[in-house]
PDB file of C-alpha atoms in Angstrom:
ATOM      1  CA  UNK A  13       0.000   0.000   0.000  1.00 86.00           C
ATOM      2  CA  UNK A  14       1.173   3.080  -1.023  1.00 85.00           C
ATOM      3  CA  UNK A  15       1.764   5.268   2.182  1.00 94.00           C
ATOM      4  CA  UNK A  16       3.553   8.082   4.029  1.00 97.00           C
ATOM      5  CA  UNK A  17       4.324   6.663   8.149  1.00 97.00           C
ATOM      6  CA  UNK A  18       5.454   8.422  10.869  1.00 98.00           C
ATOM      7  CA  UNK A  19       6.467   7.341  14.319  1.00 98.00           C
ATOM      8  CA  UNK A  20       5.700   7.796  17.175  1.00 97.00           C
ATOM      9  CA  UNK A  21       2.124   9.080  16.997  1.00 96.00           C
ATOM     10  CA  UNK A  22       1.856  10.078  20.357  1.00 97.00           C
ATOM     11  CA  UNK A  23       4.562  11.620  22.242  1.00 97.00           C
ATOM     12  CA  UNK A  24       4.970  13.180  25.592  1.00 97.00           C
ATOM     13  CA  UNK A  25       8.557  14.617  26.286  1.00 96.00           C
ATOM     14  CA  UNK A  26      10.247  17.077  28.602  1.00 97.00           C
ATOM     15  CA  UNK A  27      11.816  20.437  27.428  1.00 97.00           C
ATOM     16  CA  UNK A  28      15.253  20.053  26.598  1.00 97.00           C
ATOM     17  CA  UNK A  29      15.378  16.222  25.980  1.00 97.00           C
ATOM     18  CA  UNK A  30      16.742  16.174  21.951  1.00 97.00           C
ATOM     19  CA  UNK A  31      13.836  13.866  20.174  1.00 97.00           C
ATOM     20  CA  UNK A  32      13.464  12.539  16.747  1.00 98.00           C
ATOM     21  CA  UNK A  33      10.443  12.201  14.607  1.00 98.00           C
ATOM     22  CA  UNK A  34      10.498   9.634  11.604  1.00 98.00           C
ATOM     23  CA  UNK A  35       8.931   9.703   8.047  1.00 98.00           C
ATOM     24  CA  UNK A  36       9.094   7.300   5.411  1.00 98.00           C
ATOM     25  CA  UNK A  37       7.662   7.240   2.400  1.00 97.00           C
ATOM     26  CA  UNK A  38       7.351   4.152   0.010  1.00 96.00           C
ATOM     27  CA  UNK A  39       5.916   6.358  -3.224  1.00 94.00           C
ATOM     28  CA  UNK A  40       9.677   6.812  -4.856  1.00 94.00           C
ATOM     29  CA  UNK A  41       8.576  10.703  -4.367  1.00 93.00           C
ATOM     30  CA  UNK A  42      11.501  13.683  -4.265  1.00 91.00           C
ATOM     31  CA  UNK A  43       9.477  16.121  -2.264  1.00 92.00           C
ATOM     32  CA  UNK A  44       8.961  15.493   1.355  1.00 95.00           C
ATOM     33  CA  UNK A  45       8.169  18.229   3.334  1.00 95.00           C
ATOM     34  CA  UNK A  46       7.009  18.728   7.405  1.00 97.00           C
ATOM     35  CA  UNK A  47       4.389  20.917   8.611  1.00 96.00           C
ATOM     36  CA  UNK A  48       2.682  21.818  12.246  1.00 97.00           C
ATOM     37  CA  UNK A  49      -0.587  22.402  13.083  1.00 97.00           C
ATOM     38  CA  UNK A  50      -1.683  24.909  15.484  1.00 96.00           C
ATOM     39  CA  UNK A  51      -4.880  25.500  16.250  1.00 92.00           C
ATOM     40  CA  UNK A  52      -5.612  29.615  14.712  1.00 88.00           C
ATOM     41  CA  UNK A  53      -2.876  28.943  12.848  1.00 90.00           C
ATOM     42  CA  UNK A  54      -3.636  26.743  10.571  1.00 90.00           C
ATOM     43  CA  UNK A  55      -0.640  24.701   9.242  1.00 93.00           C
ATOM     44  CA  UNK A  56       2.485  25.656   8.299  1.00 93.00           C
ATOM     45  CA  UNK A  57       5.523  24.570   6.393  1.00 92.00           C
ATOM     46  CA  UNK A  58       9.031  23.782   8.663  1.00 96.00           C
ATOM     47  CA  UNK A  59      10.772  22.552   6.336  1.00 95.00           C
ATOM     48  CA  UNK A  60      11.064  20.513   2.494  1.00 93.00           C
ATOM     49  CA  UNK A  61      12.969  18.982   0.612  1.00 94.00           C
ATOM     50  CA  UNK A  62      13.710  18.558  -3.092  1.00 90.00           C
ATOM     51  CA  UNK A  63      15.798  15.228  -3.321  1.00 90.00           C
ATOM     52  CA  UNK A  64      18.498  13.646  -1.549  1.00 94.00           C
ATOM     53  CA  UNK A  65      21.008  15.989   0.512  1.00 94.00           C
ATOM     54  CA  UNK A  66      18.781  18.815  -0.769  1.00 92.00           C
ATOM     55  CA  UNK A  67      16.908  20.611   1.913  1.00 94.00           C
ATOM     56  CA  UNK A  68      15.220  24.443   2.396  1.00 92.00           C
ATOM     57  CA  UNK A  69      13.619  26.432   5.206  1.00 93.00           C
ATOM     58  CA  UNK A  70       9.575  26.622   5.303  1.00 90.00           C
ATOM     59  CA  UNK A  71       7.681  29.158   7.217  1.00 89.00           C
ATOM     60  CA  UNK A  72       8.622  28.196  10.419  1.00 95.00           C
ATOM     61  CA  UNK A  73      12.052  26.384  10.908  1.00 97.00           C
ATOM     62  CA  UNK A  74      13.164  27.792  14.504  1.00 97.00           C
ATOM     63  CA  UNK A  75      14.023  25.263  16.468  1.00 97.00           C
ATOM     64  CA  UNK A  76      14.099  21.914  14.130  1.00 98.00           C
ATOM     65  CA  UNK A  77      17.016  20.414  11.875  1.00 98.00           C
ATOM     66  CA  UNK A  78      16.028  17.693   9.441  1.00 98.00           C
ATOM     67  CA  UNK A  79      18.150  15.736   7.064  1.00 96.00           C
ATOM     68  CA  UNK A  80      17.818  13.823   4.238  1.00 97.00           C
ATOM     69  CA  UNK A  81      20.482  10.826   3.305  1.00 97.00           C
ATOM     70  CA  UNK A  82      17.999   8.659   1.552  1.00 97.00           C
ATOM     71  CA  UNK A  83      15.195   9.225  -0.578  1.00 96.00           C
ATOM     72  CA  UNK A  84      12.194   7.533   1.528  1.00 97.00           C
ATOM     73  CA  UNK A  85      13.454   8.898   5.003  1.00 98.00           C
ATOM     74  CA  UNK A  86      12.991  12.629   6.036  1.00 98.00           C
ATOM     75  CA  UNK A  87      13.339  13.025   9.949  1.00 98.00           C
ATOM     76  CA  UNK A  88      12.062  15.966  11.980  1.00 98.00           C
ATOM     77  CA  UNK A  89      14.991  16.428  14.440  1.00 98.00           C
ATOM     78  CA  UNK A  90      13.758  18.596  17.303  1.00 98.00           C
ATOM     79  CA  UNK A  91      17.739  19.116  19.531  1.00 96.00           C
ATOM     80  CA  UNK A  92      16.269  21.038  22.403  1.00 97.00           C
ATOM     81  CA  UNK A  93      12.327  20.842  22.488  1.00 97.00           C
ATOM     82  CA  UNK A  94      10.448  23.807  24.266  1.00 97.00           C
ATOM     83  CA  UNK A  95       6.670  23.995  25.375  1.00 97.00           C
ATOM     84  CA  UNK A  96       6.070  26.030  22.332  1.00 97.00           C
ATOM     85  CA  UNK A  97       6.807  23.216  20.013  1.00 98.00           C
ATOM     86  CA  UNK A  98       3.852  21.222  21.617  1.00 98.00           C
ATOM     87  CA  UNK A  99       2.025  20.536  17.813  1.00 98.00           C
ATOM     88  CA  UNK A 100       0.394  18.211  15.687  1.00 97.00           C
ATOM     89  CA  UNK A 101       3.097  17.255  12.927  1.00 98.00           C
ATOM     90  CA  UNK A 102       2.724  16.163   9.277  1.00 98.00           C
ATOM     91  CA  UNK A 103       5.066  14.535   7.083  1.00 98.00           C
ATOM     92  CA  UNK A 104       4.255  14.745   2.933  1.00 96.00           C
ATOM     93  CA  UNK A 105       6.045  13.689   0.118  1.00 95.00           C
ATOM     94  CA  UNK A 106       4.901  14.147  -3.677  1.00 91.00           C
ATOM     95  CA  UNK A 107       6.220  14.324  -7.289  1.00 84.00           C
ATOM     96  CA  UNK A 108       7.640  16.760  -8.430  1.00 75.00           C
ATOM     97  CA  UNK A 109       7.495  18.407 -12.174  1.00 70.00           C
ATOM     98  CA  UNK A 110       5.737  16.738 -15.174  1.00 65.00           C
ATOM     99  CA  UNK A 111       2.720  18.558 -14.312  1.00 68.00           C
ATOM    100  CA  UNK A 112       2.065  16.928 -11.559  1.00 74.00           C
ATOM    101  CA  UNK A 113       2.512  17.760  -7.839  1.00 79.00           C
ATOM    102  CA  UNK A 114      -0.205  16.056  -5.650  1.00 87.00           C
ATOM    103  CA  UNK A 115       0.867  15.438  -2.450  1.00 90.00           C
ATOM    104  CA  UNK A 116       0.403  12.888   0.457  1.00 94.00           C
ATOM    105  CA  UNK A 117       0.070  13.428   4.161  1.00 96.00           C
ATOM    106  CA  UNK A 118       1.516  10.855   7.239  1.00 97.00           C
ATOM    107  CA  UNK A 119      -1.314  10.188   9.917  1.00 96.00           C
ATOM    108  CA  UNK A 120       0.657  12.671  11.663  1.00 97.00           C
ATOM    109  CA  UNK A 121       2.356  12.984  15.382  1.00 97.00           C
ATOM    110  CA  UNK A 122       0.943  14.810  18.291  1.00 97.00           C
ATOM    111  CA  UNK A 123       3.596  15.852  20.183  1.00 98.00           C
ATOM    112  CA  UNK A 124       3.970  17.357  23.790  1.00 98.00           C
ATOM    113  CA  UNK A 125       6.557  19.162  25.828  1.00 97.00           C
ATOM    114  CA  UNK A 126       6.407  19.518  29.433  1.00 97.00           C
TER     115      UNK A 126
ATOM    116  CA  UNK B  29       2.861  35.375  -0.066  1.00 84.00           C
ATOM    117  CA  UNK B  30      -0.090  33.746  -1.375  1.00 89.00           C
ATOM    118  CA  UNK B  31      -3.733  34.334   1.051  1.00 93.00           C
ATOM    119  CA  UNK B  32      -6.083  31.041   0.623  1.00 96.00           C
ATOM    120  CA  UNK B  33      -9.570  31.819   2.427  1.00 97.00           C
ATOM    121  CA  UNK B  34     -12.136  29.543   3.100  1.00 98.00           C
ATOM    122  CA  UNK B  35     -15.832  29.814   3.605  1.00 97.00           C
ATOM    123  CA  UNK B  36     -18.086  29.180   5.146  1.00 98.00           C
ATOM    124  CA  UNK B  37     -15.920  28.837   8.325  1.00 97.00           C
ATOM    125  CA  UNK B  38     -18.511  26.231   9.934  1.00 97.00           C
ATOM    126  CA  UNK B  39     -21.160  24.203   8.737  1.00 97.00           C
ATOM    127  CA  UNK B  40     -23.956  22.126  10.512  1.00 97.00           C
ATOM    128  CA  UNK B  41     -26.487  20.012   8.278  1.00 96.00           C
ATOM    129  CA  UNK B  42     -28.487  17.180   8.645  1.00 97.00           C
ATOM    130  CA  UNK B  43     -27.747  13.728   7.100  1.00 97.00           C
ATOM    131  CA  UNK B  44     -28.701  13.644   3.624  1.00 97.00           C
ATOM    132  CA  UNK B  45     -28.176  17.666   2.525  1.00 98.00           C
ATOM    133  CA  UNK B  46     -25.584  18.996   0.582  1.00 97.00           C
ATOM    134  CA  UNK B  47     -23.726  21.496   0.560  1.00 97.00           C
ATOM    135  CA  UNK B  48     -20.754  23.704  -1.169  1.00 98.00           C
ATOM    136  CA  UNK B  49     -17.589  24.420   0.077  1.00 98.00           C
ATOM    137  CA  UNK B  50     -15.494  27.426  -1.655  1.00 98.00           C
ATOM    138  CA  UNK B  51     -11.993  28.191  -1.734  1.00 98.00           C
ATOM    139  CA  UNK B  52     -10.452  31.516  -3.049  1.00 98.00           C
ATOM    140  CA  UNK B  53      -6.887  32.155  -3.526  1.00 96.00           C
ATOM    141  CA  UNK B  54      -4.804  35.447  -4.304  1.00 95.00           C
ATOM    142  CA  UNK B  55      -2.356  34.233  -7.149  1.00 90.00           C
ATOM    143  CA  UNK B  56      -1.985  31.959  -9.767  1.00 87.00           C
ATOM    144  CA  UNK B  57      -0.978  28.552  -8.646  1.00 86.00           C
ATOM    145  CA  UNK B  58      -0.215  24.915  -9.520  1.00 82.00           C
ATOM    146  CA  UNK B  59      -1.434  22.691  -7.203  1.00 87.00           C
ATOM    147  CA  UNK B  60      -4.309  23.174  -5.554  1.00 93.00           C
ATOM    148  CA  UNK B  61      -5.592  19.989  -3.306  1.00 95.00           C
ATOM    149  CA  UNK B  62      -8.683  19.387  -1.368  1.00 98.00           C
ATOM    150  CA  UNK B  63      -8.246  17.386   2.369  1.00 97.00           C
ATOM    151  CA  UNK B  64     -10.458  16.011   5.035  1.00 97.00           C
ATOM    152  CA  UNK B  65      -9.544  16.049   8.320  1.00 96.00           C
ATOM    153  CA  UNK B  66     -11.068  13.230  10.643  1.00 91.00           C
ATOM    154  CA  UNK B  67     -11.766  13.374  14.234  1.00 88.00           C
ATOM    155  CA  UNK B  68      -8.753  11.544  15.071  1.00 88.00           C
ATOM    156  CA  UNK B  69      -6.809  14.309  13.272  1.00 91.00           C
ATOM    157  CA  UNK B  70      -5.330  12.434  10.069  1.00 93.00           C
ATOM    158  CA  UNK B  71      -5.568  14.202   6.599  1.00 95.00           C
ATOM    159  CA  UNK B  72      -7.187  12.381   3.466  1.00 94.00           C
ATOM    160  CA  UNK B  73      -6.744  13.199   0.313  1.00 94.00           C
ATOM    161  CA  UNK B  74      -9.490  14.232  -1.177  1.00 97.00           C
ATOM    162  CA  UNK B  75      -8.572  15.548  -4.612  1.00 97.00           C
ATOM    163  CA  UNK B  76      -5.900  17.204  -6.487  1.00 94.00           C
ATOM    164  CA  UNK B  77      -7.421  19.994  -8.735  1.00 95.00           C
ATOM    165  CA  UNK B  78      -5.586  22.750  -9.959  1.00 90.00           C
ATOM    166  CA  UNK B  79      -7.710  23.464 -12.711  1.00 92.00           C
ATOM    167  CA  UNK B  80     -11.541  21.292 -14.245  1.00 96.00           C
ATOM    168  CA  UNK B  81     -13.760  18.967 -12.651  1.00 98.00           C
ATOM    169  CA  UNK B  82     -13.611  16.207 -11.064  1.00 97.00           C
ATOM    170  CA  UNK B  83     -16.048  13.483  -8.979  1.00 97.00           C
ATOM    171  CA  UNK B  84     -15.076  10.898  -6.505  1.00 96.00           C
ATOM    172  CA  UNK B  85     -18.779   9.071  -5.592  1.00 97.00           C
ATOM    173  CA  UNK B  86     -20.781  11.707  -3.340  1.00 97.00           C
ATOM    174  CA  UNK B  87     -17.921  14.614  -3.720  1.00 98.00           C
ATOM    175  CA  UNK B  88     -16.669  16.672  -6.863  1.00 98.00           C
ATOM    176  CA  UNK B  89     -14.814  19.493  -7.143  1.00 98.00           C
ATOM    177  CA  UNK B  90     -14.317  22.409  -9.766  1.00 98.00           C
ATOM    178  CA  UNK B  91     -11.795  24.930  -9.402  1.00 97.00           C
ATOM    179  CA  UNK B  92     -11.869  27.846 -11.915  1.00 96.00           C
ATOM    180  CA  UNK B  93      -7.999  28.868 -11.909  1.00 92.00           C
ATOM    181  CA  UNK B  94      -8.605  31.829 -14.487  1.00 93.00           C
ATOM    182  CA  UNK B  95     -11.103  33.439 -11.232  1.00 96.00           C
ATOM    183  CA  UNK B  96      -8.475  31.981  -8.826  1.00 96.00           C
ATOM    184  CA  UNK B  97     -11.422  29.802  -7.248  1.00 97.00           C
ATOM    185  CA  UNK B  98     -12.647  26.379  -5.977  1.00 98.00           C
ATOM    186  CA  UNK B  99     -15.562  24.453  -4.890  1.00 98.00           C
ATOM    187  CA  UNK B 100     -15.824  21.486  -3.248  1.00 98.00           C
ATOM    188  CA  UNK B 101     -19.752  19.427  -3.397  1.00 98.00           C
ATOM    189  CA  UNK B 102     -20.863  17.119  -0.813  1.00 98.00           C
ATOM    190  CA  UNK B 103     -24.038  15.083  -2.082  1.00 97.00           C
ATOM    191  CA  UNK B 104     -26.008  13.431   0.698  1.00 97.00           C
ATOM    192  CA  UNK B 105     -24.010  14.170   3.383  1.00 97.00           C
ATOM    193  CA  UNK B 106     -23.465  11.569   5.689  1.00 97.00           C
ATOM    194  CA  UNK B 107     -22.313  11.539   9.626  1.00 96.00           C
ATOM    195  CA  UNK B 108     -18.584  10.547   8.145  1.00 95.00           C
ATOM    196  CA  UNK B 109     -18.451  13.388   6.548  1.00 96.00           C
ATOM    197  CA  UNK B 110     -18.299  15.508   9.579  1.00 96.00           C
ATOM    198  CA  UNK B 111     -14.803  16.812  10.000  1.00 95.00           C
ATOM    199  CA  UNK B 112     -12.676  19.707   8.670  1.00 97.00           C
ATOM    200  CA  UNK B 113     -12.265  20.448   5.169  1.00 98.00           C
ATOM    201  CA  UNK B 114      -9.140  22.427   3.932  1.00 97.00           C
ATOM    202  CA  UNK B 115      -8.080  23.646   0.520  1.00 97.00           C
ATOM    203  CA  UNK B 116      -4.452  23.868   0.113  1.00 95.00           C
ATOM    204  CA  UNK B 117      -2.585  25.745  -2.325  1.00 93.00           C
ATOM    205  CA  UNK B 118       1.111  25.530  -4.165  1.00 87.00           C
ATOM    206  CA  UNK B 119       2.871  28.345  -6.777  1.00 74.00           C
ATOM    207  CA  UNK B 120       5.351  27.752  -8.941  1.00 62.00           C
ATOM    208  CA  UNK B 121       8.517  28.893  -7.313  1.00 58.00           C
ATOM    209  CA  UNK B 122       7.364  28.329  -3.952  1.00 52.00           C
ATOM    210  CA  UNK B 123       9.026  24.622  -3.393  1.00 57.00           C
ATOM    211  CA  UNK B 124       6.164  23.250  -3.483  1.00 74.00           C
ATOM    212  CA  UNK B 125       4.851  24.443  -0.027  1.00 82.00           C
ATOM    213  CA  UNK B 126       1.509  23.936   0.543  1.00 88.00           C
ATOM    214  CA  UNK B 127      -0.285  26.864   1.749  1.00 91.00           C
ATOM    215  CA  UNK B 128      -3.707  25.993   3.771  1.00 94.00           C
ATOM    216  CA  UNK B 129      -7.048  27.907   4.061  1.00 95.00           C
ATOM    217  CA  UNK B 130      -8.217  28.541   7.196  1.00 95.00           C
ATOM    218  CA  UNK B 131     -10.673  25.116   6.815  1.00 96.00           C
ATOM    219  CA  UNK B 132     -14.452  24.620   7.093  1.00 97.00           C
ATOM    220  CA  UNK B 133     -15.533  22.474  10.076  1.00 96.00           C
ATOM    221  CA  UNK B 134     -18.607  20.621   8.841  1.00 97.00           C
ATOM    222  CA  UNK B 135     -20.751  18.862  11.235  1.00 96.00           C
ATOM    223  CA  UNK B 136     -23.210  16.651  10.273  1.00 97.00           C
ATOM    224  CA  UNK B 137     -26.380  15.265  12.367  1.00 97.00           C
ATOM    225  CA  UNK B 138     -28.124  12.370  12.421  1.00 95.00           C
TER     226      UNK B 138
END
């Protein structure tokens, strides 16, 4: 089945305490790409990334690192979690070019910091 | 950047209505996606559409790009449709970044 996973789903953390959330894809996309969703905010882009070893800033990057060494993997790396990063996050990934440039959401990862 | 606005903002109707969503956006774009968002918070597809029509069973949508606009159409909405529905937008040279409406909750009654 075609699919974009995440794990965990759930987590509750303490600020300060470096935590990593995974995303893999199994589509063969190039674009993957993390948002947050806050509620009156809507959601917003951290950060994306074109292909391998190629990533860019979103809206709001403050505070996360991400990297990408393989093409189905795109990790949300938050180093020093704060109570303001408590979110609901969503991993995508998508086609890019050739007219075409749907894009697929993870079942997302609520996240908490204490 | 580009503004995405939804309306209406919140929508209650009982099983079996139907109803239209809209979706306007400020600049020429392309990609332009429509999502549900369950109760339990996970976002379905729901259609890609950056320009014509198209109908998946009870839904379709049209978006207009020349007018920068698009509708979504629920048919005989049932209680599983109940949720939040967001539009999402990408331009050219933006990377692809999605850029959300503001969503309309829809609540539908038994």
């Amino acid at each position: 089945e075609a699919q974009v996973t995440q794990n965990p789903r759930y987590l509750i953390t303490v600020t300060g305490k470096k935590l990593t959330v995974t995303c893999s894809q199994n589509m063969n996309h190039e674009y993957m790409s993390w948002y947050r969703q806050d509620p009156g905010l809507g959601l917003r882009q951290i950060y994306y990334s074109m292909n391998v070893e190629v990533t860019d800033k979103g809206d709001v990057p403050e505070g996360y690192k991400v990297s990408r060494k393989e093409k189905r993997n795109f990790p949300l790396i938050l180093e020093s979690p704060s109570p303001n990063q408590t979110s609901l996050y969503f991993c995508a990934s998508g086609t890019l070019g050739g007219g075409y440039n749907e894009q697929f959401f993870g079942p997302g990862t609520r996240l908490t910091v204490l | 950047g580009i503004q995405v606005e939804q309306s209406p903002p919140d929508l209650i109707l009982q099983e079996g209505a139907n109803s239209t969503l809209r979706c306007n956006f400020s600049d020429s774009v392309n990609n332009l996606q429509w999502f549900h968002q369950n109760p339990w918070g996970q976002l379905i597809n729901l259609f890609y559409i950056p320009s014509g029509t198209k109908q998946n069973g009870r839904l379709s949508a049209t978006t207009v790009a020349t007018e920068r606009y698009s509708l979504l159409y629920i048919s005989s909405s049932q209680t599983t449709d109940s949720g939040v529905y967001f539009c999402a937008v990408a331009r050219n040279n933006a990377g692809n970044m999605l850029t959300f409406g503001g969503g309309t909750r829809l609540m539908v009654k038994p």
